[in-house]
Amino acid sequence: MTAAVGVRRLGRRSGLVVGLVVLLGLLGSGLATYALHSTAKNRSERAFEQRQTVVAQVVMAELIQYGLALSDLSASLGAQAELTADSFGAIAAPINGQRLPGAAEVGYIVSATDGTAAAVQADWRRRGSAGLTLKTGGAGSGEHYFVVLGRSLTGSTATLGLDLRGTAQAVQALRSARTDGGISTSPTFEVPGFADRYFIMTAPVFATQPAAEAGRFRGWIAMTFSGKEFLGPTPGVIGGDQVSIEFADVSSGRPVTIATWKPGARVDDGMPARVVEIPIPQKQWQLTIRPTVRLLPAAEAWLARGAAAIGGVITLLLALLTATVVTSRDRALRRVDQATAELRDDIERREAVEQQLRRREEELVGFAGVVAHDLRSPLANVIGYADLMAGLDDGAMHEKQRRYLSRVQASAGRMRDLIDDLLAYAMADNTTLRTSEVDLNELVDSIVAERLGSAPAGTSIDCAPLPTACGDPSQLRQVLDNLIGNAIKYTPPDRTAEITVSATAQPDGLSRIEVADRGIGIPESQRSEVFNAFTRAEGSESYPGTGLGLAIVQRIIERHHGTVGVDDNPGGGTRFWFTVPTPAS
């Protein structure tokens, strides 16, 4: 009996030991699996946040481009002393579906009543809109909105003579644009016979020429957009197969889907969708972004499951090994000690791994914070990945895919230039001035040496003796580099760049510095506006730029208590000037 009891006790003890090993193994495997799962989940959320930020920024950049194009058209039409069909065609010629994806038609709209429709029709026929017919029958009395000039961007015939009064959404946008004096977007609407949804973006046209009519309201420039083609493939290309995107109109209170970009990958229901309100224009659009199962690499997504499976196998092996080695008391104790030591080492390794994962998580959290507050970091990712895709292309991509990739690279490059200029624009007003005496001769000589290294052959830069100025050296360098760079950039390709830098003494301890060129020039009517942010003079559309360079110059000079301006250069070109303080004699 005693031996039997001893055997039973030994069996129970062995069972307890085996059970303890199994429990510890499962516990260790569970902890490791939970840690890896939590880390993967956090990485998924951060990756989703980054992707969401990039997609939202790309969409907003595209919308800004639409708005700028519409504003440019409005300004160009307002600058015509008398708008004709030929001048409208020339102004609207650069607009196309590749530059503004989804745009179906651009048209010029004027208002009329039942009593004035005939006179308006005769006037626009005289201006070249041949065959224009304005019909008010059946629309009721009051104000009508007729398309008198137009250009189709899809190859179809422009809808001249169309009365938009029957489309309440369009009328709402037109009235809002006229009242507010800015760009307005209509709610989406359906056109009978078409499955797609449409909307218009419109801007009022105010006369700037002739001077006697300056500020008078003339009409509207409007673009009609096809919802499913709006913004083109850019958001889908940026999102890739990692997110699903839905673009909706919320102006009516409930979301109305306009366009969707759905990858081939399945949506991950384990992570909630993110809704991003697009602040431009009028906060009537929103993006709904959903993650897919490919948000993280497949190997990383299966890491926690693999750890659980491996941990279970290890636990099973340990249990079998323990059951085998506890057949005798001494041998069992030795094996238990060994197993305990191995388990301790395993726990220590697991703790070391967990600490390393926690440190990595803290680093990634810091990195995510930087990404969330710095526009240049996500943009650098976009540019880097686009360049990597272009570099790894071994002929497997289709020509259409290469065009999309090229568009992404070009758009990202323009956005990078815009961000750099925006940062410079902000720093010009916020950076602490470090004033000292600056030898402008040395400053200009170094700028000229740098510029001539990349300037077209034959470029001539003549520098007269310049004074010593009181100011921040880096900011004054930025002013002169900007003006000299513009003088070179805005010289037509068939003309040799000739730049002259000179100075004249002014009262009150100031010096006037002038940078003259023989470039394309600036119309006199626009010289007071070229220093406004995002303003570009007529004729400069084909030259690269963001419209912030001269605004930066103005900010810097005003912080130096000086003034800046532009005059006509006798013989052609422009003469930019600014005043800066000089040391007291």
mmCIF file of N, CA, C and O in Angstrom, residues 132-214:
data_model
loop_
_atom_site.group_PDB
_atom_site.id
_atom_site.type_symbol
_atom_site.label_atom_id
_atom_site.label_comp_id
_atom_site.label_asym_id
_atom_site.label_seq_id
_atom_site.Cartn_x
_atom_site.Cartn_y
_atom_site.Cartn_z
ATOM 1 N N LEU A 132 -26.330 80.945 -81.468
ATOM 2 C CA LEU A 132 -26.784 80.943 -80.079
ATOM 3 C C LEU A 132 -28.285 81.236 -80.022
ATOM 4 O O LEU A 132 -28.756 82.210 -80.628
ATOM 5 N N THR A 133 -29.017 80.402 -79.311
ATOM 6 C CA THR A 133 -30.453 80.600 -79.151
ATOM 7 C C THR A 133 -30.794 80.520 -77.667
ATOM 8 O O THR A 133 -30.495 79.531 -76.999
ATOM 9 N N LEU A 134 -31.412 81.616 -77.172
ATOM 10 C CA LEU A 134 -31.793 81.678 -75.768
ATOM 11 C C LEU A 134 -33.298 81.544 -75.664
ATOM 12 O O LEU A 134 -34.049 82.373 -76.201
ATOM 13 N N LYS A 135 -33.762 80.493 -74.976
ATOM 14 C CA LYS A 135 -35.194 80.246 -74.832
ATOM 15 C C LYS A 135 -35.574 80.327 -73.364
ATOM 16 O O LYS A 135 -34.941 79.699 -72.520
ATOM 17 N N THR A 136 -36.613 81.111 -73.082
ATOM 18 C CA THR A 136 -37.092 81.244 -71.704
ATOM 19 C C THR A 136 -38.443 80.585 -71.495
ATOM 20 O O THR A 136 -38.949 80.553 -70.378
ATOM 21 N N GLY A 137 -39.036 80.068 -72.540
ATOM 22 C CA GLY A 137 -40.378 79.492 -72.432
ATOM 23 C C GLY A 137 -40.428 78.327 -71.474
ATOM 24 O O GLY A 137 -39.577 77.456 -71.492
ATOM 25 N N GLY A 138 -41.419 78.334 -70.643
ATOM 26 C CA GLY A 138 -41.621 77.208 -69.725
ATOM 27 C C GLY A 138 -40.818 77.298 -68.454
ATOM 28 O O GLY A 138 -41.011 76.513 -67.545
ATOM 29 N N ALA A 139 -39.901 78.255 -68.382
ATOM 30 C CA ALA A 139 -39.067 78.354 -67.173
ATOM 31 C C ALA A 139 -39.625 79.332 -66.163
ATOM 32 O O ALA A 139 -39.094 79.469 -65.085
ATOM 33 N N GLY A 140 -40.638 80.042 -66.533
ATOM 34 C CA GLY A 140 -41.196 81.000 -65.587
ATOM 35 C C GLY A 140 -40.519 82.347 -65.677
ATOM 36 O O GLY A 140 -39.481 82.517 -66.321
ATOM 37 N N SER A 141 -41.123 83.348 -65.054
ATOM 38 C CA SER A 141 -40.550 84.688 -65.078
ATOM 39 C C SER A 141 -39.425 84.790 -64.072
ATOM 40 O O SER A 141 -39.223 83.919 -63.252
ATOM 41 N N GLY A 142 -38.707 85.905 -64.157
ATOM 42 C CA GLY A 142 -37.592 86.116 -63.256
ATOM 43 C C GLY A 142 -36.257 85.977 -63.964
ATOM 44 O O GLY A 142 -36.159 86.120 -65.190
ATOM 45 N N GLU A 143 -35.183 85.713 -63.198
ATOM 46 C CA GLU A 143 -33.832 85.676 -63.746
ATOM 47 C C GLU A 143 -33.530 84.294 -64.335
ATOM 48 O O GLU A 143 -33.854 83.273 -63.758
ATOM 49 N N HIS A 144 -32.912 84.310 -65.536
ATOM 50 C CA HIS A 144 -32.461 83.100 -66.196
ATOM 51 C C HIS A 144 -30.936 83.129 -66.267
ATOM 52 O O HIS A 144 -30.315 84.200 -66.215
ATOM 53 N N TYR A 145 -30.353 81.951 -66.417
ATOM 54 C CA TYR A 145 -28.903 81.817 -66.435
ATOM 55 C C TYR A 145 -28.511 81.022 -67.679
ATOM 56 O O TYR A 145 -28.668 79.802 -67.719
ATOM 57 N N PHE A 146 -28.005 81.739 -68.690
ATOM 58 C CA PHE A 146 -27.735 81.124 -69.992
ATOM 59 C C PHE A 146 -26.246 80.901 -70.205
ATOM 60 O O PHE A 146 -25.419 81.765 -69.871
ATOM 61 N N VAL A 147 -25.907 79.723 -70.789
ATOM 62 C CA VAL A 147 -24.535 79.434 -71.210
ATOM 63 C C VAL A 147 -24.364 80.031 -72.607
ATOM 64 O O VAL A 147 -24.947 79.542 -73.577
ATOM 65 N N VAL A 148 -23.586 81.128 -72.720
ATOM 66 C CA VAL A 148 -23.433 81.814 -74.015
ATOM 67 C C VAL A 148 -22.111 81.468 -74.695
ATOM 68 O O VAL A 148 -21.968 81.653 -75.900
ATOM 69 N N LEU A 149 -21.120 81.009 -73.945
ATOM 70 C CA LEU A 149 -19.853 80.564 -74.509
ATOM 71 C C LEU A 149 -19.485 79.255 -73.818
ATOM 72 O O LEU A 149 -19.738 79.093 -72.624
ATOM 73 N N GLY A 150 -18.900 78.349 -74.540
ATOM 74 C CA GLY A 150 -18.552 77.095 -73.898
ATOM 75 C C GLY A 150 -17.537 76.293 -74.691
ATOM 76 O O GLY A 150 -17.313 76.543 -75.890
ATOM 77 N N ARG A 151 -16.928 75.351 -73.970
ATOM 78 C CA ARG A 151 -15.961 74.457 -74.592
ATOM 79 C C ARG A 151 -16.073 73.101 -73.918
ATOM 80 O O ARG A 151 -15.953 72.989 -72.696
ATOM 81 N N SER A 152 -16.352 72.068 -74.716
ATOM 82 C CA SER A 152 -16.442 70.713 -74.182
ATOM 83 C C SER A 152 -15.040 70.140 -74.017
ATOM 84 O O SER A 152 -14.174 70.336 -74.866
ATOM 85 N N LEU A 153 -14.826 69.430 -72.910
ATOM 86 C CA LEU A 153 -13.530 68.815 -72.641
ATOM 87 C C LEU A 153 -13.561 67.308 -72.883
ATOM 88 O O LEU A 153 -12.582 66.619 -72.617
ATOM 89 N N THR A 154 -14.697 66.812 -73.392
ATOM 90 C CA THR A 154 -14.831 65.373 -73.628
ATOM 91 C C THR A 154 -15.002 65.029 -75.097
ATOM 92 O O THR A 154 -15.246 63.872 -75.445
ATOM 93 N N GLY A 155 -14.919 66.043 -75.970
ATOM 94 C CA GLY A 155 -15.062 65.783 -77.397
ATOM 95 C C GLY A 155 -16.468 65.957 -77.910
ATOM 96 O O GLY A 155 -16.707 65.899 -79.115
ATOM 97 N N SER A 156 -17.449 66.180 -77.020
ATOM 98 C CA SER A 156 -18.816 66.399 -77.455
ATOM 99 C C SER A 156 -19.047 67.874 -77.769
ATOM 100 O O SER A 156 -18.124 68.691 -77.677
ATOM 101 N N THR A 157 -20.269 68.234 -78.123
ATOM 102 C CA THR A 157 -20.597 69.616 -78.466
ATOM 103 C C THR A 157 -20.999 70.376 -77.204
ATOM 104 O O THR A 157 -21.759 69.872 -76.384
ATOM 105 N N ALA A 158 -20.485 71.604 -77.059
ATOM 106 C CA ALA A 158 -20.815 72.424 -75.902
ATOM 107 C C ALA A 158 -22.303 72.774 -75.918
ATOM 108 O O ALA A 158 -22.891 72.997 -76.973
ATOM 109 N N THR A 159 -22.906 72.831 -74.718
ATOM 110 C CA THR A 159 -24.348 73.068 -74.588
ATOM 111 C C THR A 159 -24.640 74.569 -74.548
ATOM 112 O O THR A 159 -25.048 75.119 -73.522
ATOM 113 N N LEU A 160 -24.427 75.268 -75.683
ATOM 114 C CA LEU A 160 -24.678 76.705 -75.739
ATOM 115 C C LEU A 160 -26.184 76.958 -75.712
ATOM 116 O O LEU A 160 -26.972 76.224 -76.312
ATOM 117 N N GLY A 161 -26.581 78.043 -75.043
ATOM 118 C CA GLY A 161 -27.978 78.410 -74.950
ATOM 119 C C GLY A 161 -28.719 77.720 -73.819
ATOM 120 O O GLY A 161 -29.901 78.000 -73.599
ATOM 121 N N LEU A 162 -28.067 76.818 -73.104
ATOM 122 C CA LEU A 162 -28.731 76.088 -72.026
ATOM 123 C C LEU A 162 -29.097 77.040 -70.889
ATOM 124 O O LEU A 162 -28.283 77.854 -70.457
ATOM 125 N N ASP A 163 -30.337 76.970 -70.416
ATOM 126 C CA ASP A 163 -30.810 77.760 -69.290
ATOM 127 C C ASP A 163 -30.699 76.911 -68.025
ATOM 128 O O ASP A 163 -31.371 75.890 -67.883
ATOM 129 N N LEU A 164 -29.806 77.320 -67.110
ATOM 130 C CA LEU A 164 -29.572 76.558 -65.887
ATOM 131 C C LEU A 164 -30.625 76.806 -64.825
ATOM 132 O O LEU A 164 -30.549 76.249 -63.730
ATOM 133 N N ARG A 165 -31.611 77.636 -65.143
ATOM 134 C CA ARG A 165 -32.632 77.942 -64.145
ATOM 135 C C ARG A 165 -33.355 76.683 -63.680
ATOM 136 O O ARG A 165 -33.787 76.574 -62.530
ATOM 137 N N GLY A 166 -33.478 75.695 -64.576
ATOM 138 C CA GLY A 166 -34.181 74.484 -64.214
ATOM 139 C C GLY A 166 -33.399 73.560 -63.300
ATOM 140 O O GLY A 166 -33.933 72.571 -62.816
ATOM 141 N N THR A 167 -32.111 73.836 -63.095
ATOM 142 C CA THR A 167 -31.281 73.012 -62.197
ATOM 143 C C THR A 167 -31.049 73.790 -60.912
ATOM 144 O O THR A 167 -30.225 74.706 -60.858
ATOM 145 N N ALA A 168 -31.828 73.461 -59.873
ATOM 146 C CA ALA A 168 -31.788 74.242 -58.626
ATOM 147 C C ALA A 168 -30.397 74.254 -58.017
ATOM 148 O O ALA A 168 -29.962 75.269 -57.448
ATOM 149 N N GLN A 169 -29.662 73.132 -58.105
ATOM 150 C CA GLN A 169 -28.323 73.080 -57.504
ATOM 151 C C GLN A 169 -27.388 74.066 -58.183
ATOM 152 O O GLN A 169 -26.574 74.739 -57.530
ATOM 153 N N ALA A 170 -27.455 74.144 -59.512
ATOM 154 C CA ALA A 170 -26.598 75.076 -60.240
ATOM 155 C C ALA A 170 -26.952 76.516 -59.898
ATOM 156 O O ALA A 170 -26.072 77.370 -59.711
ATOM 157 N N VAL A 171 -28.253 76.837 -59.839
ATOM 158 C CA VAL A 171 -28.687 78.193 -59.493
ATOM 159 C C VAL A 171 -28.183 78.575 -58.105
ATOM 160 O O VAL A 171 -27.720 79.704 -57.870
ATOM 161 N N GLN A 172 -28.246 77.636 -57.168
ATOM 162 C CA GLN A 172 -27.745 77.901 -55.818
ATOM 163 C C GLN A 172 -26.270 78.282 -55.829
ATOM 164 O O GLN A 172 -25.860 79.241 -55.161
ATOM 165 N N ALA A 173 -25.448 77.540 -56.615
ATOM 166 C CA ALA A 173 -24.021 77.837 -56.674
ATOM 167 C C ALA A 173 -23.767 79.187 -57.349
ATOM 168 O O ALA A 173 -22.900 79.964 -56.913
ATOM 169 N N LEU A 174 -24.508 79.493 -58.419
ATOM 170 C CA LEU A 174 -24.306 80.768 -59.122
ATOM 171 C C LEU A 174 -24.639 81.944 -58.212
ATOM 172 O O LEU A 174 -23.883 82.923 -58.132
ATOM 173 N N ARG A 175 -25.757 81.861 -57.531
ATOM 174 C CA ARG A 175 -26.135 82.970 -56.647
ATOM 175 C C ARG A 175 -25.149 83.126 -55.491
ATOM 176 O O ARG A 175 -24.812 84.244 -55.093
ATOM 177 N N SER A 176 -24.693 82.006 -54.949
ATOM 178 C CA SER A 176 -23.720 82.069 -53.850
ATOM 179 C C SER A 176 -22.406 82.703 -54.317
ATOM 180 O O SER A 176 -21.823 83.526 -53.608
ATOM 181 N N ALA A 177 -21.951 82.338 -55.518
ATOM 182 C CA ALA A 177 -20.700 82.902 -56.030
ATOM 183 C C ALA A 177 -20.828 84.400 -56.252
ATOM 184 O O ALA A 177 -19.918 85.172 -55.947
ATOM 185 N N ARG A 178 -21.966 84.839 -56.791
ATOM 186 C CA ARG A 178 -22.152 86.271 -57.032
ATOM 187 C C ARG A 178 -22.237 87.031 -55.710
ATOM 188 O O ARG A 178 -21.694 88.134 -55.576
ATOM 189 N N THR A 179 -22.924 86.468 -54.720
ATOM 190 C CA THR A 179 -23.075 87.152 -53.430
ATOM 191 C C THR A 179 -21.757 87.224 -52.666
ATOM 192 O O THR A 179 -21.388 88.281 -52.136
ATOM 193 N N ASP A 180 -21.038 86.092 -52.604
ATOM 194 C CA ASP A 180 -19.803 86.022 -51.824
ATOM 195 C C ASP A 180 -18.584 86.535 -52.582
ATOM 196 O O ASP A 180 -17.545 86.806 -51.971
ATOM 197 N N GLY A 181 -18.675 86.568 -53.907
ATOM 198 C CA GLY A 181 -17.532 87.042 -54.691
ATOM 199 C C GLY A 181 -16.412 86.039 -54.803
ATOM 200 O O GLY A 181 -15.286 86.409 -55.115
ATOM 201 N N GLY A 182 -16.683 84.772 -54.549
ATOM 202 C CA GLY A 182 -15.644 83.746 -54.603
ATOM 203 C C GLY A 182 -16.162 82.483 -55.276
ATOM 204 O O GLY A 182 -17.280 82.437 -55.801
ATOM 205 N N ILE A 183 -15.326 81.444 -55.227
ATOM 206 C CA ILE A 183 -15.679 80.183 -55.865
ATOM 207 C C ILE A 183 -16.767 79.482 -55.061
ATOM 208 O O ILE A 183 -16.736 79.462 -53.827
ATOM 209 N N SER A 184 -17.736 78.915 -55.767
ATOM 210 C CA SER A 184 -18.820 78.185 -55.123
ATOM 211 C C SER A 184 -19.017 76.872 -55.860
ATOM 212 O O SER A 184 -18.818 76.782 -57.071
ATOM 213 N N THR A 185 -19.421 75.854 -55.131
ATOM 214 C CA THR A 185 -19.648 74.528 -55.702
ATOM 215 C C THR A 185 -21.077 74.096 -55.439
ATOM 216 O O THR A 185 -21.576 74.227 -54.314
ATOM 217 N N SER A 186 -21.736 73.590 -56.459
ATOM 218 C CA SER A 186 -23.122 73.162 -56.307
ATOM 219 C C SER A 186 -23.185 71.785 -55.660
ATOM 220 O O SER A 186 -22.235 71.006 -55.738
ATOM 221 N N PRO A 187 -24.316 71.468 -55.026
ATOM 222 C CA PRO A 187 -24.539 70.063 -54.644
ATOM 223 C C PRO A 187 -24.606 69.200 -55.898
ATOM 224 O O PRO A 187 -24.847 69.685 -56.998
ATOM 225 N N THR A 188 -24.394 67.916 -55.724
ATOM 226 C CA THR A 188 -24.448 67.023 -56.878
ATOM 227 C C THR A 188 -25.890 66.891 -57.364
ATOM 228 O O THR A 188 -26.838 67.025 -56.591
ATOM 229 N N PHE A 189 -26.050 66.639 -58.659
ATOM 230 C CA PHE A 189 -27.370 66.469 -59.236
ATOM 231 C C PHE A 189 -27.287 65.438 -60.345
ATOM 232 O O PHE A 189 -26.225 65.143 -60.882
ATOM 233 N N GLU A 190 -28.438 64.873 -60.695
ATOM 234 C CA GLU A 190 -28.520 63.874 -61.744
ATOM 235 C C GLU A 190 -29.035 64.512 -63.025
ATOM 236 O O GLU A 190 -29.844 65.442 -62.983
ATOM 237 N N VAL A 191 -28.533 64.003 -64.153
ATOM 238 C CA VAL A 191 -28.985 64.454 -65.468
ATOM 239 C C VAL A 191 -29.785 63.310 -66.082
ATOM 240 O O VAL A 191 -29.276 62.180 -66.153
ATOM 241 N N PRO A 192 -31.020 63.586 -66.490
ATOM 242 C CA PRO A 192 -31.838 62.507 -67.084
ATOM 243 C C PRO A 192 -31.113 61.825 -68.235
ATOM 244 O O PRO A 192 -30.533 62.467 -69.101
ATOM 245 N N GLY A 193 -31.124 60.488 -68.210
ATOM 246 C CA GLY A 193 -30.484 59.719 -69.266
ATOM 247 C C GLY A 193 -29.052 59.350 -68.968
ATOM 248 O O GLY A 193 -28.424 58.633 -69.748
ATOM 249 N N PHE A 194 -28.508 59.822 -67.841
ATOM 250 C CA PHE A 194 -27.123 59.518 -67.474
ATOM 251 C C PHE A 194 -27.103 58.909 -66.079
ATOM 252 O O PHE A 194 -27.818 59.368 -65.174
ATOM 253 N N ALA A 195 -26.271 57.875 -65.905
ATOM 254 C CA ALA A 195 -26.186 57.191 -64.605
ATOM 255 C C ALA A 195 -25.295 57.932 -63.627
ATOM 256 O O ALA A 195 -25.392 57.738 -62.420
ATOM 257 N N ASP A 196 -24.419 58.776 -64.126
ATOM 258 C CA ASP A 196 -23.462 59.457 -63.271
ATOM 259 C C ASP A 196 -24.125 60.646 -62.574
ATOM 260 O O ASP A 196 -25.202 61.104 -62.956
ATOM 261 N N ARG A 197 -23.474 61.152 -61.530
ATOM 262 C CA ARG A 197 -23.892 62.377 -60.857
ATOM 263 C C ARG A 197 -22.935 63.492 -61.260
ATOM 264 O O ARG A 197 -21.749 63.268 -61.482
ATOM 265 N N TYR A 198 -23.458 64.725 -61.310
ATOM 266 C CA TYR A 198 -22.678 65.856 -61.778
ATOM 267 C C TYR A 198 -22.764 66.982 -60.758
ATOM 268 O O TYR A 198 -23.661 67.042 -59.906
ATOM 269 N N PHE A 199 -21.833 67.919 -60.849
ATOM 270 C CA PHE A 199 -21.881 69.157 -60.082
ATOM 271 C C PHE A 199 -21.063 70.201 -60.827
ATOM 272 O O PHE A 199 -20.319 69.892 -61.759
ATOM 273 N N ILE A 200 -21.264 71.445 -60.459
ATOM 274 C CA ILE A 200 -20.513 72.517 -61.105
ATOM 275 C C ILE A 200 -19.730 73.294 -60.057
ATOM 276 O O ILE A 200 -20.156 73.407 -58.905
ATOM 277 N N MET A 201 -18.568 73.800 -60.483
ATOM 278 C CA MET A 201 -17.797 74.770 -59.704
ATOM 279 C C MET A 201 -17.830 76.071 -60.497
ATOM 280 O O MET A 201 -17.590 76.070 -61.709
ATOM 281 N N THR A 202 -18.151 77.162 -59.834
ATOM 282 C CA THR A 202 -18.313 78.425 -60.540
ATOM 283 C C THR A 202 -17.645 79.557 -59.783
ATOM 284 O O THR A 202 -17.481 79.500 -58.564
ATOM 285 N N ALA A 203 -17.242 80.568 -60.531
ATOM 286 C CA ALA A 203 -16.624 81.755 -59.951
ATOM 287 C C ALA A 203 -17.181 82.979 -60.662
ATOM 288 O O ALA A 203 -17.404 82.952 -61.884
ATOM 289 N N PRO A 204 -17.438 84.081 -59.934
ATOM 290 C CA PRO A 204 -17.945 85.286 -60.583
ATOM 291 C C PRO A 204 -16.846 85.950 -61.402
ATOM 292 O O PRO A 204 -15.661 85.842 -61.085
ATOM 293 N N VAL A 205 -17.243 86.618 -62.459
ATOM 294 C CA VAL A 205 -16.310 87.358 -63.310
ATOM 295 C C VAL A 205 -16.593 88.843 -63.118
ATOM 296 O O VAL A 205 -17.695 89.329 -63.443
ATOM 297 N N PHE A 206 -15.618 89.572 -62.578
ATOM 298 C CA PHE A 206 -15.723 91.014 -62.396
ATOM 299 C C PHE A 206 -14.762 91.697 -63.364
ATOM 300 O O PHE A 206 -13.625 91.255 -63.541
ATOM 301 N N ALA A 207 -15.208 92.772 -63.967
ATOM 302 C CA ALA A 207 -14.401 93.471 -64.965
ATOM 303 C C ALA A 207 -13.204 94.155 -64.320
ATOM 304 O O ALA A 207 -13.317 94.741 -63.234
ATOM 305 N N THR A 208 -12.062 94.031 -64.966
ATOM 306 C CA THR A 208 -10.889 94.830 -64.600
ATOM 307 C C THR A 208 -10.465 95.757 -65.729
ATOM 308 O O THR A 208 -9.669 96.661 -65.528
ATOM 309 N N GLN A 209 -10.992 95.494 -66.916
ATOM 310 C CA GLN A 209 -10.753 96.321 -68.096
ATOM 311 C C GLN A 209 -12.084 96.509 -68.832
ATOM 312 O O GLN A 209 -12.895 95.563 -68.906
ATOM 313 N N PRO A 210 -12.345 97.700 -69.377
ATOM 314 C CA PRO A 210 -11.585 98.936 -69.210
ATOM 315 C C PRO A 210 -11.693 99.491 -67.791
ATOM 316 O O PRO A 210 -12.558 99.049 -67.038
ATOM 317 N N ALA A 211 -10.874 100.449 -67.493
ATOM 318 C CA ALA A 211 -10.817 100.965 -66.125
ATOM 319 C C ALA A 211 -12.163 101.533 -65.674
ATOM 320 O O ALA A 211 -12.515 101.458 -64.502
ATOM 321 N N ALA A 212 -12.934 102.067 -66.612
ATOM 322 C CA ALA A 212 -14.214 102.674 -66.238
ATOM 323 C C ALA A 212 -15.195 101.636 -65.716
ATOM 324 O O ALA A 212 -16.120 101.956 -64.972
ATOM 325 N N GLU A 213 -15.019 100.374 -66.096
ATOM 326 C CA GLU A 213 -15.935 99.330 -65.668
ATOM 327 C C GLU A 213 -15.339 98.431 -64.583
ATOM 328 O O GLU A 213 -15.899 97.373 -64.281
ATOM 329 N N ALA A 214 -14.231 98.810 -64.034
ATOM 330 C CA ALA A 214 -13.558 97.968 -63.047
ATOM 331 C C ALA A 214 -14.489 97.665 -61.873
ATOM 332 O O ALA A 214 -15.114 98.555 -61.305
#
